[in-house]
mmCIF file of N, CA and C in Angstrom:
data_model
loop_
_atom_site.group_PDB
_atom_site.id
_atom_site.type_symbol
_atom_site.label_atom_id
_atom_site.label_comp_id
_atom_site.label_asym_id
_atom_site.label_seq_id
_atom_site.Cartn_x
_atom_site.Cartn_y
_atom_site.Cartn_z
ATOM 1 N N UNK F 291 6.025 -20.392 4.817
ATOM 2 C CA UNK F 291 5.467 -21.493 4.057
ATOM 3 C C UNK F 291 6.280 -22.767 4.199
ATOM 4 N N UNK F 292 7.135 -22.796 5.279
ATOM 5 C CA UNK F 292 7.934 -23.808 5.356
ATOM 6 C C UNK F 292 9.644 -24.438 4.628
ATOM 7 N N UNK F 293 9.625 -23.864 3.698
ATOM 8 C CA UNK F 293 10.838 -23.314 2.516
ATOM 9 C C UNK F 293 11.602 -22.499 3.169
ATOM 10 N N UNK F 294 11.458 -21.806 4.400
ATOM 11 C CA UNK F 294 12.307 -20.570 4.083
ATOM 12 C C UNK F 294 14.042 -21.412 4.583
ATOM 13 N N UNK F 295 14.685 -22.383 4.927
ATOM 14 C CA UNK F 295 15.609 -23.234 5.308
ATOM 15 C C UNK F 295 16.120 -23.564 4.044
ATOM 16 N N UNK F 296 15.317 -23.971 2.755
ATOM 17 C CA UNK F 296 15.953 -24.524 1.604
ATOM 18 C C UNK F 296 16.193 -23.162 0.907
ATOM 19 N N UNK F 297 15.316 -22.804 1.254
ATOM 20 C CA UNK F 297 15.607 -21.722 -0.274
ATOM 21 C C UNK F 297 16.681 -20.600 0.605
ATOM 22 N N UNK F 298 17.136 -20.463 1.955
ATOM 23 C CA UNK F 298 18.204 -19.685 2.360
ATOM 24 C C UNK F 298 19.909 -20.816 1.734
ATOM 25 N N UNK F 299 19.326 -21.824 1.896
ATOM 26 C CA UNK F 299 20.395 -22.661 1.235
ATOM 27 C C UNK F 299 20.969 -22.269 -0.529
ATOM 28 N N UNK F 300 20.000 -22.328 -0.877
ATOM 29 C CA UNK F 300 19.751 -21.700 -2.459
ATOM 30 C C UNK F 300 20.551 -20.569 -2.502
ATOM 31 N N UNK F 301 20.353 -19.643 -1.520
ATOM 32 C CA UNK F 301 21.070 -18.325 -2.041
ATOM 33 C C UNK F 301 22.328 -18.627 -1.650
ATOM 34 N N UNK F 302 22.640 -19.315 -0.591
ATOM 35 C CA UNK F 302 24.362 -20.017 -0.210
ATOM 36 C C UNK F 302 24.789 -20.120 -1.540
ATOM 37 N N UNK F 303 24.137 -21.297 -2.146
ATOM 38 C CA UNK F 303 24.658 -21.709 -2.951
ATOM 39 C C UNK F 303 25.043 -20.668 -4.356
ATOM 40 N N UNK F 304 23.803 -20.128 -4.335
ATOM 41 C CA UNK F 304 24.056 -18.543 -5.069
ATOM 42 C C UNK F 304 25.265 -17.748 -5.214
ATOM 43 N N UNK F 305 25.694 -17.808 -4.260
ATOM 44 C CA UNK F 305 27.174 -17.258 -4.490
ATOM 45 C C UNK F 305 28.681 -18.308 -5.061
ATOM 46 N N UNK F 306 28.589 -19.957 -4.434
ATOM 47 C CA UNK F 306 29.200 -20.174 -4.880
ATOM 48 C C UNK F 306 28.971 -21.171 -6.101
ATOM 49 N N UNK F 307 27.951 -20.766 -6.743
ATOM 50 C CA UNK F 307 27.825 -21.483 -7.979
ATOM 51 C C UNK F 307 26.595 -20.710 -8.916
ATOM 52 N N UNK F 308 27.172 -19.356 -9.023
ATOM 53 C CA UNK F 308 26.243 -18.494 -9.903
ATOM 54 C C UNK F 308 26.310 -18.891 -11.025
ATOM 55 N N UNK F 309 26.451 -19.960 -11.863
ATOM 56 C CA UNK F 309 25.761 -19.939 -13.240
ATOM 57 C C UNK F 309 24.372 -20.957 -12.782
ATOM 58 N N UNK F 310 24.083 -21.544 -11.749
ATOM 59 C CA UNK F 310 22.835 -22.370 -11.783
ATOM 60 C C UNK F 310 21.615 -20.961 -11.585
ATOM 61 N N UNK F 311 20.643 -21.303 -12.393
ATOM 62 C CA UNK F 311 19.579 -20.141 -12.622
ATOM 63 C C UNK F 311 18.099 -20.649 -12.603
ATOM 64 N N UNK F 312 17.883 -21.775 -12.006
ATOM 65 C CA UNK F 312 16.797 -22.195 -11.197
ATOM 66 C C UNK F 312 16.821 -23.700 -10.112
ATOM 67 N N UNK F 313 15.655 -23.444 -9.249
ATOM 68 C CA UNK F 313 16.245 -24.209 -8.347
ATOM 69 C C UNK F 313 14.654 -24.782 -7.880
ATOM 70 N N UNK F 314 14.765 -25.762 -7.515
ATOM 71 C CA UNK F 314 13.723 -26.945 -7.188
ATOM 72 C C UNK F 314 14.285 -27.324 -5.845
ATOM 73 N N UNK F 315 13.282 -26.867 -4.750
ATOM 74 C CA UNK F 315 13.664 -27.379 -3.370
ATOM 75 C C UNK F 315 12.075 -28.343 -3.426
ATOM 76 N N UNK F 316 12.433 -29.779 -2.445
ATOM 77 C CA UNK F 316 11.191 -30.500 -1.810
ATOM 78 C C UNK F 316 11.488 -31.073 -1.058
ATOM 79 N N UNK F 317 10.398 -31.281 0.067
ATOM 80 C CA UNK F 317 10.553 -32.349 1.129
ATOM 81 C C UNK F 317 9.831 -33.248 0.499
ATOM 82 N N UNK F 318 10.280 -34.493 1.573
ATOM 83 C CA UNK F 318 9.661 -35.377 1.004
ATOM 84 C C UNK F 318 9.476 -35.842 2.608
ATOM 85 N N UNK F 319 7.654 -36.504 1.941
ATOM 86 C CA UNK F 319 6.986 -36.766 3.576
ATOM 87 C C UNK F 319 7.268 -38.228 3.567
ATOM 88 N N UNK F 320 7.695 -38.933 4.327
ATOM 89 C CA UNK F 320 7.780 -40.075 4.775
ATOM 90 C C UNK F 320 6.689 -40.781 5.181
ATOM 91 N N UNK F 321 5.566 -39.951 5.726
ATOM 92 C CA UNK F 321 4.390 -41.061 6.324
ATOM 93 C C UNK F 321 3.705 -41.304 5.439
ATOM 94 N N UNK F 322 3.713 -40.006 4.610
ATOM 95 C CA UNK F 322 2.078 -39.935 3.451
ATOM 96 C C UNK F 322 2.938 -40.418 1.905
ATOM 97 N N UNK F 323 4.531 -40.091 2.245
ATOM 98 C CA UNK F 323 5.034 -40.734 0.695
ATOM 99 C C UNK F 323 4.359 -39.402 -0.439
ATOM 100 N N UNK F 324 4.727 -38.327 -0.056
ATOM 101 C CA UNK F 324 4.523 -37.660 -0.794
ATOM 102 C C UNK F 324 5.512 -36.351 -0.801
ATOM 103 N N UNK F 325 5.531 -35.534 -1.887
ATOM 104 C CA UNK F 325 6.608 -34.342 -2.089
ATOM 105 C C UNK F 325 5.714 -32.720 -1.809
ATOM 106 N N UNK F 326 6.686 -31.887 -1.529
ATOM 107 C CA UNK F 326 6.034 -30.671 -1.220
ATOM 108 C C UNK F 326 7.068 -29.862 -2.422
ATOM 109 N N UNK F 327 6.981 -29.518 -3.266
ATOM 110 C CA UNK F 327 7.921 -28.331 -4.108
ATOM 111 C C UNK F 327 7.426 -27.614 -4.304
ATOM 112 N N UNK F 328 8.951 -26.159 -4.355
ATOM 113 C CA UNK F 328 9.351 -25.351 -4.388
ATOM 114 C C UNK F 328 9.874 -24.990 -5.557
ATOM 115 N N UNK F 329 9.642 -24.063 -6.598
ATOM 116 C CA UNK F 329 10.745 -23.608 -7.486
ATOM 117 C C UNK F 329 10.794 -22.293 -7.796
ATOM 118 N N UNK F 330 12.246 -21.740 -7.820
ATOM 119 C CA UNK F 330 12.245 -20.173 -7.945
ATOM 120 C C UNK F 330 13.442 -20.267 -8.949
ATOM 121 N N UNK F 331 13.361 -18.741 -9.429
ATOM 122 C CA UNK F 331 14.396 -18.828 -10.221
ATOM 123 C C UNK F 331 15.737 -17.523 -9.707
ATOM 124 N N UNK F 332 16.819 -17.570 -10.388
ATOM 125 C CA UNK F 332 17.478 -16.977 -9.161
ATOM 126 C C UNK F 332 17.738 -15.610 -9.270
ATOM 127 N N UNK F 333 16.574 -14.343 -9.945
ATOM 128 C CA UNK F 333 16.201 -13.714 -9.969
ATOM 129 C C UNK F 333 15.328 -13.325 -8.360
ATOM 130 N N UNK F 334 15.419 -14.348 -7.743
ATOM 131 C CA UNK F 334 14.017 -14.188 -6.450
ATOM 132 C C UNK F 334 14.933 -14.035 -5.403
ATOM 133 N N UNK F 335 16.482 -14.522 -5.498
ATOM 134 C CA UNK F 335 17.636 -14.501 -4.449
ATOM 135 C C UNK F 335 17.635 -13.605 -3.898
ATOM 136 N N UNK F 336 17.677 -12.060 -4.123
ATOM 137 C CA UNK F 336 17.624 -11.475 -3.447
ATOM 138 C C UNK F 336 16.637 -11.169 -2.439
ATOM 139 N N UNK F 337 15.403 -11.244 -3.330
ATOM 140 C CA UNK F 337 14.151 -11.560 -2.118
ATOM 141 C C UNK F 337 14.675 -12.408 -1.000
ATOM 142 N N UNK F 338 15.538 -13.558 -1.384
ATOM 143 C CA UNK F 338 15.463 -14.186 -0.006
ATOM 144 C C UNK F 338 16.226 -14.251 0.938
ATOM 145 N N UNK F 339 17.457 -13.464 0.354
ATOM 146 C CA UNK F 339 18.099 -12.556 1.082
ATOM 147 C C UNK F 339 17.809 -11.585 1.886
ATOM 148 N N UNK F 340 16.955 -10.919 1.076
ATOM 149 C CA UNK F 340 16.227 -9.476 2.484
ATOM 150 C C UNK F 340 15.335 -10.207 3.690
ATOM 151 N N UNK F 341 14.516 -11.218 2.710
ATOM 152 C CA UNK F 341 13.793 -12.003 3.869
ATOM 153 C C UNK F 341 14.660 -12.359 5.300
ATOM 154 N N UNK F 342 16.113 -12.777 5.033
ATOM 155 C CA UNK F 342 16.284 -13.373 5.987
ATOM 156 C C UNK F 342 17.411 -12.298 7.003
ATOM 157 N N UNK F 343 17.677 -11.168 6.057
ATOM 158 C CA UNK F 343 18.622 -10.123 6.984
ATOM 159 C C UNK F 343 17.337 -9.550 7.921
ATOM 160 N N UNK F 344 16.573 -9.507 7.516
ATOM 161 C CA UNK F 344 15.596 -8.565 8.127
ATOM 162 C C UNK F 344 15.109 -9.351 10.018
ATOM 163 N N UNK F 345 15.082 -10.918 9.556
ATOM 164 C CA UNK F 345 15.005 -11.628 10.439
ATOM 165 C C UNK F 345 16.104 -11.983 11.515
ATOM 166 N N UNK F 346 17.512 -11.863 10.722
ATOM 167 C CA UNK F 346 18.544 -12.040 11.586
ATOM 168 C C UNK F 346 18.663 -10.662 12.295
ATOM 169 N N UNK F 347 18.495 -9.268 11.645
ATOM 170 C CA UNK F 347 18.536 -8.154 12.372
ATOM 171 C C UNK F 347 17.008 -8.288 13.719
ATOM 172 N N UNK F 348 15.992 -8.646 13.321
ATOM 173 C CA UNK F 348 15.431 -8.641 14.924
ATOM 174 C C UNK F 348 16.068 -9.687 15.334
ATOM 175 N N UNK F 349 17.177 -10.730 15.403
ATOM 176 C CA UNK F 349 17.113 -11.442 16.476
ATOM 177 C C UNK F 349 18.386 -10.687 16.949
ATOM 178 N N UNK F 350 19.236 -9.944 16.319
ATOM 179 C CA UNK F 350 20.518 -9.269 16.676
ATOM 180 C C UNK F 350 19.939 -8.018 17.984
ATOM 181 N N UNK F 351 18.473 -7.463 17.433
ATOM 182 C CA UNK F 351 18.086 -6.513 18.434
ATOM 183 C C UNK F 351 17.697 -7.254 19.813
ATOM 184 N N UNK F 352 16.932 -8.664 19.428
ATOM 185 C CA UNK F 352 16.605 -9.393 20.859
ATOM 186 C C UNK F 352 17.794 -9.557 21.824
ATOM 187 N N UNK F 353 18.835 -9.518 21.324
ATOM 188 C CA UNK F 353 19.993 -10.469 21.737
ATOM 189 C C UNK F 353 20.206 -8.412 22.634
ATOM 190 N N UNK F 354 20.612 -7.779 22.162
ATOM 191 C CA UNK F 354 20.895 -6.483 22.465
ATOM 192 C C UNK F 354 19.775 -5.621 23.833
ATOM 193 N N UNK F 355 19.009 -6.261 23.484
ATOM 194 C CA UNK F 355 18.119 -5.780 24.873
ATOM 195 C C UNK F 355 17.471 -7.042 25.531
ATOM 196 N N UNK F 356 18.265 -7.974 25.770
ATOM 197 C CA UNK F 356 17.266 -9.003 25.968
ATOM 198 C C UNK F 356 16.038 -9.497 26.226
ATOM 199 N N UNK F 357 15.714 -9.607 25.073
ATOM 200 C CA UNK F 357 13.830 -9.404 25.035
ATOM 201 C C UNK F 357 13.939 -10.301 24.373
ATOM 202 N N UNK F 358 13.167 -11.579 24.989
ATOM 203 C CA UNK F 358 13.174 -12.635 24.479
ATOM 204 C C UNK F 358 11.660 -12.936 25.197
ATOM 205 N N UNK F 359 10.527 -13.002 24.717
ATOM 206 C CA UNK F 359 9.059 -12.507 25.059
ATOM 207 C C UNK F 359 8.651 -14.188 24.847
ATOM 208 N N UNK F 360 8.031 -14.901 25.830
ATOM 209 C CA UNK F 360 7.518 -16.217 26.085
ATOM 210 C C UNK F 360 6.557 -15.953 25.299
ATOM 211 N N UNK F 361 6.967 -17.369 24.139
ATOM 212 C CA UNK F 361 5.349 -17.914 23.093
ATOM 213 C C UNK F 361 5.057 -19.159 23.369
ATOM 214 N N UNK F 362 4.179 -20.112 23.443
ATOM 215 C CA UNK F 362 3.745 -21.393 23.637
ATOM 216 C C UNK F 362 4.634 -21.899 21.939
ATOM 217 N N UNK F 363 4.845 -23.010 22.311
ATOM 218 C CA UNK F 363 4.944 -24.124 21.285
ATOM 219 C C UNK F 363 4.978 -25.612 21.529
ATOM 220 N N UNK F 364 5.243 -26.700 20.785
ATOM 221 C CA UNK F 364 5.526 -27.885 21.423
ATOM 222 C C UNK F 364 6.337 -28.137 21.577
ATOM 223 N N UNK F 365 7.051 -27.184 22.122
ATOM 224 C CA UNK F 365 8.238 -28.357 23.249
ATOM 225 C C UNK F 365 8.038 -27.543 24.558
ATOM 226 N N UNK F 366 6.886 -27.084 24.910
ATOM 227 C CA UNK F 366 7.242 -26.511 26.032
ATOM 228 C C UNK F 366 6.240 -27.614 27.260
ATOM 229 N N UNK F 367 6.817 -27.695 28.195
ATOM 230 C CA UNK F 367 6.379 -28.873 29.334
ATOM 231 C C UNK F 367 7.293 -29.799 29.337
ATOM 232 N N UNK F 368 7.216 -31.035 28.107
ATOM 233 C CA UNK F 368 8.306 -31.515 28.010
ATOM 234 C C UNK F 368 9.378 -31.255 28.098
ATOM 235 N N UNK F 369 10.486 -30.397 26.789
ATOM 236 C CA UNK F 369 11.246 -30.065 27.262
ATOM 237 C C UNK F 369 12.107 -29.101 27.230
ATOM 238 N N UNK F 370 11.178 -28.128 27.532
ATOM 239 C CA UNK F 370 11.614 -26.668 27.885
ATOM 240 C C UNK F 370 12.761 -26.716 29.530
ATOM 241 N N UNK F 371 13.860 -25.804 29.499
ATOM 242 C CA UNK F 371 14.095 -25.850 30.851
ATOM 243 C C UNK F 371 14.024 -24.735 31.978
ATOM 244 N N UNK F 372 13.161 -23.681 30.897
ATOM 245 C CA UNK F 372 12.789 -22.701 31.534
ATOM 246 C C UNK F 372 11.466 -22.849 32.301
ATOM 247 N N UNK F 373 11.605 -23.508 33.564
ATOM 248 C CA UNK F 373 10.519 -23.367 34.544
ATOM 249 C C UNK F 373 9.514 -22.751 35.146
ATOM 250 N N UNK F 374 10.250 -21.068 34.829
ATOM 251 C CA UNK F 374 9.450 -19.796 35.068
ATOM 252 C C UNK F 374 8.387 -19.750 34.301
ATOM 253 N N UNK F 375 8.482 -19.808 33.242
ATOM 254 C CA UNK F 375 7.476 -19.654 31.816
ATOM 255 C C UNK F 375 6.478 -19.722 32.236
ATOM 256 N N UNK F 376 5.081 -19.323 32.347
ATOM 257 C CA UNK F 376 3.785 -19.338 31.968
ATOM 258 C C UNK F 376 3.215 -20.556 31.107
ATOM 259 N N UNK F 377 4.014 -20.833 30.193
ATOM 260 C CA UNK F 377 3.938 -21.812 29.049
ATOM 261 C C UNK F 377 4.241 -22.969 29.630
ATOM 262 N N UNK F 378 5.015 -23.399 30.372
ATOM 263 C CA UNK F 378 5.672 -24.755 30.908
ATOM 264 C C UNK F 378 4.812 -25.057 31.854
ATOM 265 N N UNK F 379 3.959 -24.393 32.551
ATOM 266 C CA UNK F 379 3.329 -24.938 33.245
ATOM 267 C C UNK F 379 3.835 -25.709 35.132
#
């Protein structure tokens, strides 16, 4: 949903400042001048903790068999420097 960067920050902070017990993350859009929020309370920390071990453990397995499987996105053509790709074109 786009959060998952602030609210891994949140749980940082979780450890070194456990008496704060809710937390308000937002971007703020510059073109449209408008806010996107977030609020959890820090009961959900651990949720976002598992969220993100779970994610660092597949990239620990990619890294271990190197399987790193070509997806399209936008930066690929421009400036991707993997040439081989399918995606780059």
């Amino acid at each position: 949903d786009g959060f998952d960067q602030v609210r891994l920050m949140a749980a940082m902070m979780s450890c070194y400042m456990p008496h704060i017990k809710h937390y308000i993350a937002a971007y703020y859009w510059t073109k449209t001048k408008t806010l996107t929020v977030d609020r959890f309370d820090r009961e959900e920390i651990t949720n976002i903790w598992s969220n993100w071990i779970e994610r660092v453990e597949k990239m620990q397995e990619a890294i271990r068999h190197d399987d790193f499987p070509a997806k399209p996105n936008f930066l690929c053509k421009r400036h991707c420097g993997c040439k081989g790709c399918p995606y780059n074109g």
